[in-house]
Short mmCIF file of C-alpha atoms in Angstrom, two decimals:
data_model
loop_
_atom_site.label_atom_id
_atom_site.label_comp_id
_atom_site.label_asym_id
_atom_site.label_seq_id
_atom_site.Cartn_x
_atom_site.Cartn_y
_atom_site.Cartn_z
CA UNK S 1076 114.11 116.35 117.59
CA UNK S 1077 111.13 114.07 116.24
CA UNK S 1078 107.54 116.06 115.84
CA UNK S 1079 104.48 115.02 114.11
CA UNK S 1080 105.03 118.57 112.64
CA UNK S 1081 108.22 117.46 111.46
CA UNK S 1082 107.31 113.96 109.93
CA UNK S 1083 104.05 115.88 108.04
CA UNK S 1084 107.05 117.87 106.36
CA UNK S 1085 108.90 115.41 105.15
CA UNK S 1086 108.30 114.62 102.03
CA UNK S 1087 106.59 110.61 102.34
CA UNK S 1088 105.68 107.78 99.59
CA UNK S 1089 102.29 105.49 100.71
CA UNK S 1090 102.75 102.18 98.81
CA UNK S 1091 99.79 100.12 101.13
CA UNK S 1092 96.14 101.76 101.85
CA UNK S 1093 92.40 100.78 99.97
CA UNK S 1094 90.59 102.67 97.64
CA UNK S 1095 87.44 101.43 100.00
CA UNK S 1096 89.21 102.79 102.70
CA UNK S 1097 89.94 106.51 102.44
CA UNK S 1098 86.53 107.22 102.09
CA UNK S 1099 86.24 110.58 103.93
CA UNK S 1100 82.89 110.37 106.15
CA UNK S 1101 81.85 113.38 104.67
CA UNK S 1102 81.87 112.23 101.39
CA UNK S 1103 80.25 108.88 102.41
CA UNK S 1104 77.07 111.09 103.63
CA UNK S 1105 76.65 112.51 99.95
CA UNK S 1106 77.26 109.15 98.49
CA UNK S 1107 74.93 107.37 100.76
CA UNK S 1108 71.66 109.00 99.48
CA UNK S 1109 71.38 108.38 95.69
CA UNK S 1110 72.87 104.92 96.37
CA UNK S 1111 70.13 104.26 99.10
CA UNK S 1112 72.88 102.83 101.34
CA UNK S 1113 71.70 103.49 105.04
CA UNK S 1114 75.08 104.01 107.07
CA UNK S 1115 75.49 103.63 110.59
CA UNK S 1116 75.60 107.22 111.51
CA UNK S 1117 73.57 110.60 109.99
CA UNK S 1118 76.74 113.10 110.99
CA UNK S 1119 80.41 113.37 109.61
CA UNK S 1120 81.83 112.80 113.18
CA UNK S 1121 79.86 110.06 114.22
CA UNK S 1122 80.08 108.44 111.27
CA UNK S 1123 83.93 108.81 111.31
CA UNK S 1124 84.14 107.06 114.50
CA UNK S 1125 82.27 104.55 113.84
CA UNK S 1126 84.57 103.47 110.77
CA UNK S 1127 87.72 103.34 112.58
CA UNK S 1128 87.88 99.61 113.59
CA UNK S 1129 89.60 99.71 117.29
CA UNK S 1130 87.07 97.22 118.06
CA UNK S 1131 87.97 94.37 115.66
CA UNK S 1132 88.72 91.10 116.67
CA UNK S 1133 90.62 90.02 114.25
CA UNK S 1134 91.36 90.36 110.79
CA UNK S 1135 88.01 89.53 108.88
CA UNK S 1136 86.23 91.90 111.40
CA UNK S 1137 88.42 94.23 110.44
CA UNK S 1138 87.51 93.64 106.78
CA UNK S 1139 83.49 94.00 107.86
CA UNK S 1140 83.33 97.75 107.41
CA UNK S 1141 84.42 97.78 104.00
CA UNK S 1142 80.92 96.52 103.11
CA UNK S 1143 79.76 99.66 103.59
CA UNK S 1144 82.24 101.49 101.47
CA UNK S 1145 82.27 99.52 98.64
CA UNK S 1146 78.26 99.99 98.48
CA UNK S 1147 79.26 103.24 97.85
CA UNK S 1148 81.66 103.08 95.28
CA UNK S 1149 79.32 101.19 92.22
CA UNK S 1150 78.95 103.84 89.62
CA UNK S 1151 82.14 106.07 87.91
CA UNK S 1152 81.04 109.46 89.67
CA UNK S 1153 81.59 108.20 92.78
CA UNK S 1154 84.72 106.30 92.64
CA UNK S 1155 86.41 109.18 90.48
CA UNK S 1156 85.81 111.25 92.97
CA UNK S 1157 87.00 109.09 95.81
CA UNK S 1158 90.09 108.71 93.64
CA UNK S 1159 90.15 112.20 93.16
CA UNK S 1160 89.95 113.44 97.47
CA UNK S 1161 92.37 110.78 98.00
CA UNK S 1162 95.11 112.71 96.20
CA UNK S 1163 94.03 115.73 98.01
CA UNK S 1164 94.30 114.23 101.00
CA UNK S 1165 97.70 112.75 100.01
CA UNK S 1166 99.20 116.45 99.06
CA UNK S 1167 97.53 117.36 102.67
CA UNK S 1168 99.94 114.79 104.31
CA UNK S 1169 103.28 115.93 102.37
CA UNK S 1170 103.27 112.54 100.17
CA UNK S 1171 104.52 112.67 96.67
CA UNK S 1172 103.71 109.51 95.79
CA UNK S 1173 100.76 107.35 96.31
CA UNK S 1174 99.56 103.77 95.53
CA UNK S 1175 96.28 103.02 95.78
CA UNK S 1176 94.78 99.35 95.60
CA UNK S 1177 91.27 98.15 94.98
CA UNK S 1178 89.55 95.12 93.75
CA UNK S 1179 88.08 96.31 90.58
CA UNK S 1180 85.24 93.67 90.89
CA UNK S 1181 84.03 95.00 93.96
CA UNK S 1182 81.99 97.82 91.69
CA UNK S 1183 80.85 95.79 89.21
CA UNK S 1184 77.23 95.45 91.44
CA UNK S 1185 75.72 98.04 89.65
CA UNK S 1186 76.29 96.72 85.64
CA UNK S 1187 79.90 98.68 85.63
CA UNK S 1188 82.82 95.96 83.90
CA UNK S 1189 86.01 95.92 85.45
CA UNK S 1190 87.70 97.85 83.46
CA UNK S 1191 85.25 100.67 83.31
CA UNK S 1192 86.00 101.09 87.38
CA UNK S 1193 89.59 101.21 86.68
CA UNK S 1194 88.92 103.77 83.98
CA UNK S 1195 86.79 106.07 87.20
CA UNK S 1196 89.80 105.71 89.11
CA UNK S 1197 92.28 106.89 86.49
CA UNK S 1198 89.77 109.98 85.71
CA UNK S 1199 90.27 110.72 89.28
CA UNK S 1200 94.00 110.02 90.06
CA UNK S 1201 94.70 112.15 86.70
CA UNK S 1202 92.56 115.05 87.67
CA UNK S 1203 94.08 114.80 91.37
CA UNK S 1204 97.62 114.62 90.27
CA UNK S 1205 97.42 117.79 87.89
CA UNK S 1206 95.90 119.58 90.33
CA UNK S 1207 97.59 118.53 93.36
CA UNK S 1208 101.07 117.39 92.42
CA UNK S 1209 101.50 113.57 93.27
CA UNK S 1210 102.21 111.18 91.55
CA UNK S 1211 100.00 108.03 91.79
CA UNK S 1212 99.85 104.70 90.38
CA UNK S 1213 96.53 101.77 90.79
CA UNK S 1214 97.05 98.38 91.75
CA UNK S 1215 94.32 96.69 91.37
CA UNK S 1216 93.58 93.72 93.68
CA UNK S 1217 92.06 90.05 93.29
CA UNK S 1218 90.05 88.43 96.96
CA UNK S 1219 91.23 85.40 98.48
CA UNK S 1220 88.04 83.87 98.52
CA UNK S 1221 87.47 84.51 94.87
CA UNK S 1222 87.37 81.50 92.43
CA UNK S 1223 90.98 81.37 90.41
CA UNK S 1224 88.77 82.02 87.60
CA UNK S 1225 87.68 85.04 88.85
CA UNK S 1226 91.37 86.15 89.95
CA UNK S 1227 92.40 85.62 86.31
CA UNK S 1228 90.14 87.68 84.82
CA UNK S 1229 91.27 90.23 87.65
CA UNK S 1230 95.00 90.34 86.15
CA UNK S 1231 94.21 90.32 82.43
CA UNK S 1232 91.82 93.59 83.51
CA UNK S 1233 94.95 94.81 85.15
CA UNK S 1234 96.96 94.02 82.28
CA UNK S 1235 94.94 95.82 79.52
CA UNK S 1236 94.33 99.15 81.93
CA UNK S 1237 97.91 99.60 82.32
CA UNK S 1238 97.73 102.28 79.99
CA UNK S 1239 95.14 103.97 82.23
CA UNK S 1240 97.82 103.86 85.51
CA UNK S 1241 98.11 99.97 86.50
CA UNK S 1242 101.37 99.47 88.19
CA UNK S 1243 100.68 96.64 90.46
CA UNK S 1244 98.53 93.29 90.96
CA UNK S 1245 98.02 92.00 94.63
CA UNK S 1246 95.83 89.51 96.54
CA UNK S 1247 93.78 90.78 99.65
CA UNK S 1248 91.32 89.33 101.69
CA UNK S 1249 90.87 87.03 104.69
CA UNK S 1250 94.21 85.39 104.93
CA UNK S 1251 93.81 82.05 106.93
CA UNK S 1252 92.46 79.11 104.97
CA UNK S 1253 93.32 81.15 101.64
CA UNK S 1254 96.73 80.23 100.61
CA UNK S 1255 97.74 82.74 97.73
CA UNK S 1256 99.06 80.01 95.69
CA UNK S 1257 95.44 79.05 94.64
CA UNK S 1258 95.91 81.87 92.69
CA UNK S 1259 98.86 81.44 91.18
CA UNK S 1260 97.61 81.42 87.53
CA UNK S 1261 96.51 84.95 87.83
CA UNK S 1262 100.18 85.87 88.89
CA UNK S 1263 101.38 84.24 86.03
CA UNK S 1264 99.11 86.45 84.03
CA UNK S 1265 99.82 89.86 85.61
CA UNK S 1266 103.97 88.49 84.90
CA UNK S 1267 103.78 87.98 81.66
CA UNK S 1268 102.13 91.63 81.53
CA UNK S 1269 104.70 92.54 83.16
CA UNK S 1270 102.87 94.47 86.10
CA UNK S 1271 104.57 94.89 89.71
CA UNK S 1272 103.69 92.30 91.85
CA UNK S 1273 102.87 92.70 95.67
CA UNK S 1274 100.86 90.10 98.22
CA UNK S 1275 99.10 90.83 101.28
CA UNK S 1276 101.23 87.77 103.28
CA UNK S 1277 102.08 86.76 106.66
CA UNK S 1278 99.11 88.67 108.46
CA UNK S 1279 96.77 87.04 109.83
CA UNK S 1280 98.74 83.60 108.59
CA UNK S 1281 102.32 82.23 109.12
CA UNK S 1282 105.35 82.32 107.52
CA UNK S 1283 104.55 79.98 105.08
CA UNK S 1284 101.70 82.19 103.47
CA UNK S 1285 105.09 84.78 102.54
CA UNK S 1286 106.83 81.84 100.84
CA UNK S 1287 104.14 80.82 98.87
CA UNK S 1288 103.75 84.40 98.02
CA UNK S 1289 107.52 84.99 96.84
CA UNK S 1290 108.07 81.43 95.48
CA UNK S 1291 104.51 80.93 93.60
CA UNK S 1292 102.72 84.57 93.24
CA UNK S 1293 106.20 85.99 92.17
CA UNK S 1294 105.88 88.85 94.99
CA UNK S 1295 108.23 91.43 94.63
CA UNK S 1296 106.98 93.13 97.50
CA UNK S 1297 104.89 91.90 100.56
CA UNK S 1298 102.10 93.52 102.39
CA UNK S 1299 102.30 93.31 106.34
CA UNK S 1300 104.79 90.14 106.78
CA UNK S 1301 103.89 90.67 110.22
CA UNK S 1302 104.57 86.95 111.14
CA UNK S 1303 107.97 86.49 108.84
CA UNK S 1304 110.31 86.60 111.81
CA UNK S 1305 108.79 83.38 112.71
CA UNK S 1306 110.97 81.91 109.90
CA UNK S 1307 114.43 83.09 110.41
CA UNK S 1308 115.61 81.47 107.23
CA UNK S 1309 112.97 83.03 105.12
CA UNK S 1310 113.63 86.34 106.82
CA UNK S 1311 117.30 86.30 105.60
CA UNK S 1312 116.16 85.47 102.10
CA UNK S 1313 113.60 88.21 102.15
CA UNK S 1314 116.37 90.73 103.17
CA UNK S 1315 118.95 89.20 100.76
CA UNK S 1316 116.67 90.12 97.58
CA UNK S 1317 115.52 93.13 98.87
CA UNK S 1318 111.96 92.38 99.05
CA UNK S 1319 110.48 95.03 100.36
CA UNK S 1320 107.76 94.75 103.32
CA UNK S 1321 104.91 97.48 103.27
CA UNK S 1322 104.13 97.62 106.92
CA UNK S 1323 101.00 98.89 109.11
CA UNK S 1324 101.70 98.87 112.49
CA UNK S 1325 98.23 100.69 113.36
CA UNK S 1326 96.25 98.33 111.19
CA UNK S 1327 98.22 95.11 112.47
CA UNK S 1328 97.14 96.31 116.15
CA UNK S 1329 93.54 96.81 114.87
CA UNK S 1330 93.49 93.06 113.68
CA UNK S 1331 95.08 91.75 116.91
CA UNK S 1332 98.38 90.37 114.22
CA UNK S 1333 100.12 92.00 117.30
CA UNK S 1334 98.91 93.00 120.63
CA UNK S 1335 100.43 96.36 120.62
CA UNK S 1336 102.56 99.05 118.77
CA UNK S 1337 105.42 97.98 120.77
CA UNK S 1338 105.70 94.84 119.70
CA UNK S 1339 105.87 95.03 116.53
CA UNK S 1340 108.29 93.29 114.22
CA UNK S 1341 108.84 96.36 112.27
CA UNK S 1342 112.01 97.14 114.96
CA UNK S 1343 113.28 93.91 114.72
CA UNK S 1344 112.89 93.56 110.89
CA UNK S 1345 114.86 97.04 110.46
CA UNK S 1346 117.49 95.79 112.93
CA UNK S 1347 118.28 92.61 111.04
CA UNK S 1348 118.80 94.96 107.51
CA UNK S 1349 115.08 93.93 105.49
CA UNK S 1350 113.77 96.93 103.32
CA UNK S 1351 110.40 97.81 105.17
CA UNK S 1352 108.24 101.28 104.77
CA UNK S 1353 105.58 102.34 106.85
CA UNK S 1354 102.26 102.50 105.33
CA UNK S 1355 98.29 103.05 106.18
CA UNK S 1356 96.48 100.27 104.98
CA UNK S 1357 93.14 102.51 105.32
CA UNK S 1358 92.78 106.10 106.32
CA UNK S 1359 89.07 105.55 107.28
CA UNK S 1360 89.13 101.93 109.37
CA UNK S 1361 92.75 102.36 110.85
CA UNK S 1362 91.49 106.28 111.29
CA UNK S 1363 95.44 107.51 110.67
CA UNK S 1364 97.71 109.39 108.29
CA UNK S 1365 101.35 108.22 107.04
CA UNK S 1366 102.45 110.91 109.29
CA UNK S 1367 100.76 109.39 112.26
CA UNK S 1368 102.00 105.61 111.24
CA UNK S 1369 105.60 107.20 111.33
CA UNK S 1370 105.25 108.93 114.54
CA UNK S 1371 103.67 106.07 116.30
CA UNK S 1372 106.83 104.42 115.23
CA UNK S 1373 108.98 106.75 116.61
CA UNK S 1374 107.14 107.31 120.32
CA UNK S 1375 106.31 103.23 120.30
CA UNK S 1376 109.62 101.68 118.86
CA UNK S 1377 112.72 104.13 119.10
CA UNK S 1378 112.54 105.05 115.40
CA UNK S 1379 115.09 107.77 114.74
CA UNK S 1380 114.62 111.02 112.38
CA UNK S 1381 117.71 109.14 110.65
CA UNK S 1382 115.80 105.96 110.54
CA UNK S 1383 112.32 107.34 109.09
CA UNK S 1384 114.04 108.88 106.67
CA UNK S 1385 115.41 105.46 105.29
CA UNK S 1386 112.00 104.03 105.38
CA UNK S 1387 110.98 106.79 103.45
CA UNK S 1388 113.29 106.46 101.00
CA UNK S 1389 112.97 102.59 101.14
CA UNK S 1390 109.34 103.34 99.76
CA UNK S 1391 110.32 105.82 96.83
CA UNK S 1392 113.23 103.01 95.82
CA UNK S 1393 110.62 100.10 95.93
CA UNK S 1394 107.69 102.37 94.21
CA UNK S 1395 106.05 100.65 90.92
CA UNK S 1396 107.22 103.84 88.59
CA UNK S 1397 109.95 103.43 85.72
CA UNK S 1398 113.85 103.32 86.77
CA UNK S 1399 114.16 106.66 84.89
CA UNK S 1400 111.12 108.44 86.98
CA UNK S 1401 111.98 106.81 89.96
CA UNK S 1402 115.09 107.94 90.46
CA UNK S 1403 114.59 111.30 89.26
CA UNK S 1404 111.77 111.07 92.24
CA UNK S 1405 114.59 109.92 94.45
CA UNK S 1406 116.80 112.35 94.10
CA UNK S 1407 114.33 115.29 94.84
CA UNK S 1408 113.45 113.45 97.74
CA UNK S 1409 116.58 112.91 98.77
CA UNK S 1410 117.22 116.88 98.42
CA UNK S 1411 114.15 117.57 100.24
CA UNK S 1412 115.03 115.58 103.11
CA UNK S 1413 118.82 117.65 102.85
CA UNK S 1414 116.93 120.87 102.60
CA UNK S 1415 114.77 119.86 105.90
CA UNK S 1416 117.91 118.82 108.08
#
């Protein structure tokens, strides 16, 4: 039988939540007052309440009370140790693996470079990974609304701090009137570096935002794809190359992509044989854990024990590690899961 107690067992990959939002509210209290950043509430509880964004209208709503986390995060103290509680948090929730994404120009307010934020966040990851146990990897993130200048300079950072833990480069941001292909130079860039490449897509925009994603950005994974099934044809290609979709079914309710857990495509898109993984998007806005995401999915859509346990695994296969540590990550996984049956 399916538990929440169960799924927190199992041992669980997050490939899709913000730096900017896994602040814990705590944490953004202590931040707040040498930053001079006046937050909405003067108590952890409140102020944890007020984060979680049930009351979005749509996506760039959504996206409004990340403003106050990223006035938080502008010098290397505070965004190593954001880093850092994340992969406490993580080990909390039974993950082994965890990729975080952030927009490394979002800190530069304060006089920080790029590449010095990335540097915070490896500090933390490192310290949180010896002491805790996961693995982690940063991808760091250009904004849609960003100049294409400004998104190149955003992959050649992420190309010179993959020593530091860059796996990944992605695009985030309001989605409609954005197409990612304004940015294809920067993808081109983080290629030739030869970083993974994932694309927020098909969100809070059609079908056409995941082909321009796959056919200009060179995805080789897509965040939400919420609105591929519109596309049947694009679907099929999707599953064919095994192009993994990091869904969030809690997020994707938040910014009214679907009306309701229920409906979401995530059924549908497992049905029809695409690789999809549950993810969080945020801990803080969507207010959930991976093992609430997968549980929702089980009480709201019929997923199986049998059936989170592929997603799970769909996640470690499509992680941004080496082959060699990936599948030696695999297979403990896979003898975890054994052990747990």
């Amino acid at each position: 039988m399916v538990t929440p107690e169960l799924i927190a067992r199992l041992p669980k990959a997050e490939l899709h939540t913000h730096l900017d939002g896994c602040l814990r509210p705590a944490t953004m209290l202590e931040l707040a007052r040498p930053a001079k950043v006046e937050l909405p509430a003067k108590d952890a509880a409140s102020l944890g309440r007020y984060m979680v964004a049930n009351d979005a209208r749509n996506l760039e709503d959504y996206l409004k009370r990340f403003d106050i986390t990223v006035a938080l995060l502008q010098t290397p103290e505070a965004i190593e140790r954001v880093a850092y509680e994340m992969v406490e948090d993580a080990a909390k929730d039974h993950l082994r693996y965890l990729e975080v994404r952030y927009c490394p120009h979002l800190s530069t307010h304060g006089g920080l470079t790029m590449d010095e934020v990335v540097a915070a966040e490896a500090r933390g990851f490192r310290r949180g990974e010896a002491e805790f146990g996961v693995k982690t990897g940063i991808i760091n993130c250009s904004l849609r609304h960003y100049t294409p200048e400004r998104s190149v300079e955003v992959a050649e950072c992420s190309v010179r701090c993959k020593p530091l833990g860059v796996v990944a480069y992605d695009l985030a941001g309001g989605e409609a009137g954005f197409p990612p292909g304004v940015h294809g130079e920067s993808f081109d860039v983080a290629l030739a570096g030869n970083l993974g490449i994932t694309v927020h897509a098909g969100e809070a925009y059609g079908p056409a935002s995941v082909s321009e994603a796959i056919r200009r950005c060179h995805a080789m994974r897509i965040g939400h794809g919420t609105r591929l099934g519109e596309k049947p044809a694009l679907q099929d290609f999707v599953r064919d190359r095994r192009i993994l979709i990091e869904i969030n079914i809690t997020s994707n309710v938040q910014t009214r992509a679907v009306r309701r857990a229920e409906e979401h495509p995530v059924r549908s898109y497992f049905d029809a044989g695409l690789a999809v993984t549950l993810c969080t998007d945020s801990w803080l806005m969507s207010g959930v854990s991976l093992t609430d995401e997968y549980w929702l999915a089980h009480r709201a859509l019929g997923f199986t024990r049998a059936e989170i346990e592929a997603m799970i695994l769909e996640a470690f296969a499509a992680a941004f590690l080496p082959w060699p540590e990936k599948q030696a990550l695999l297979a403990e996984v896979r003898d975890e899961l054994a052990a747990l049956a």
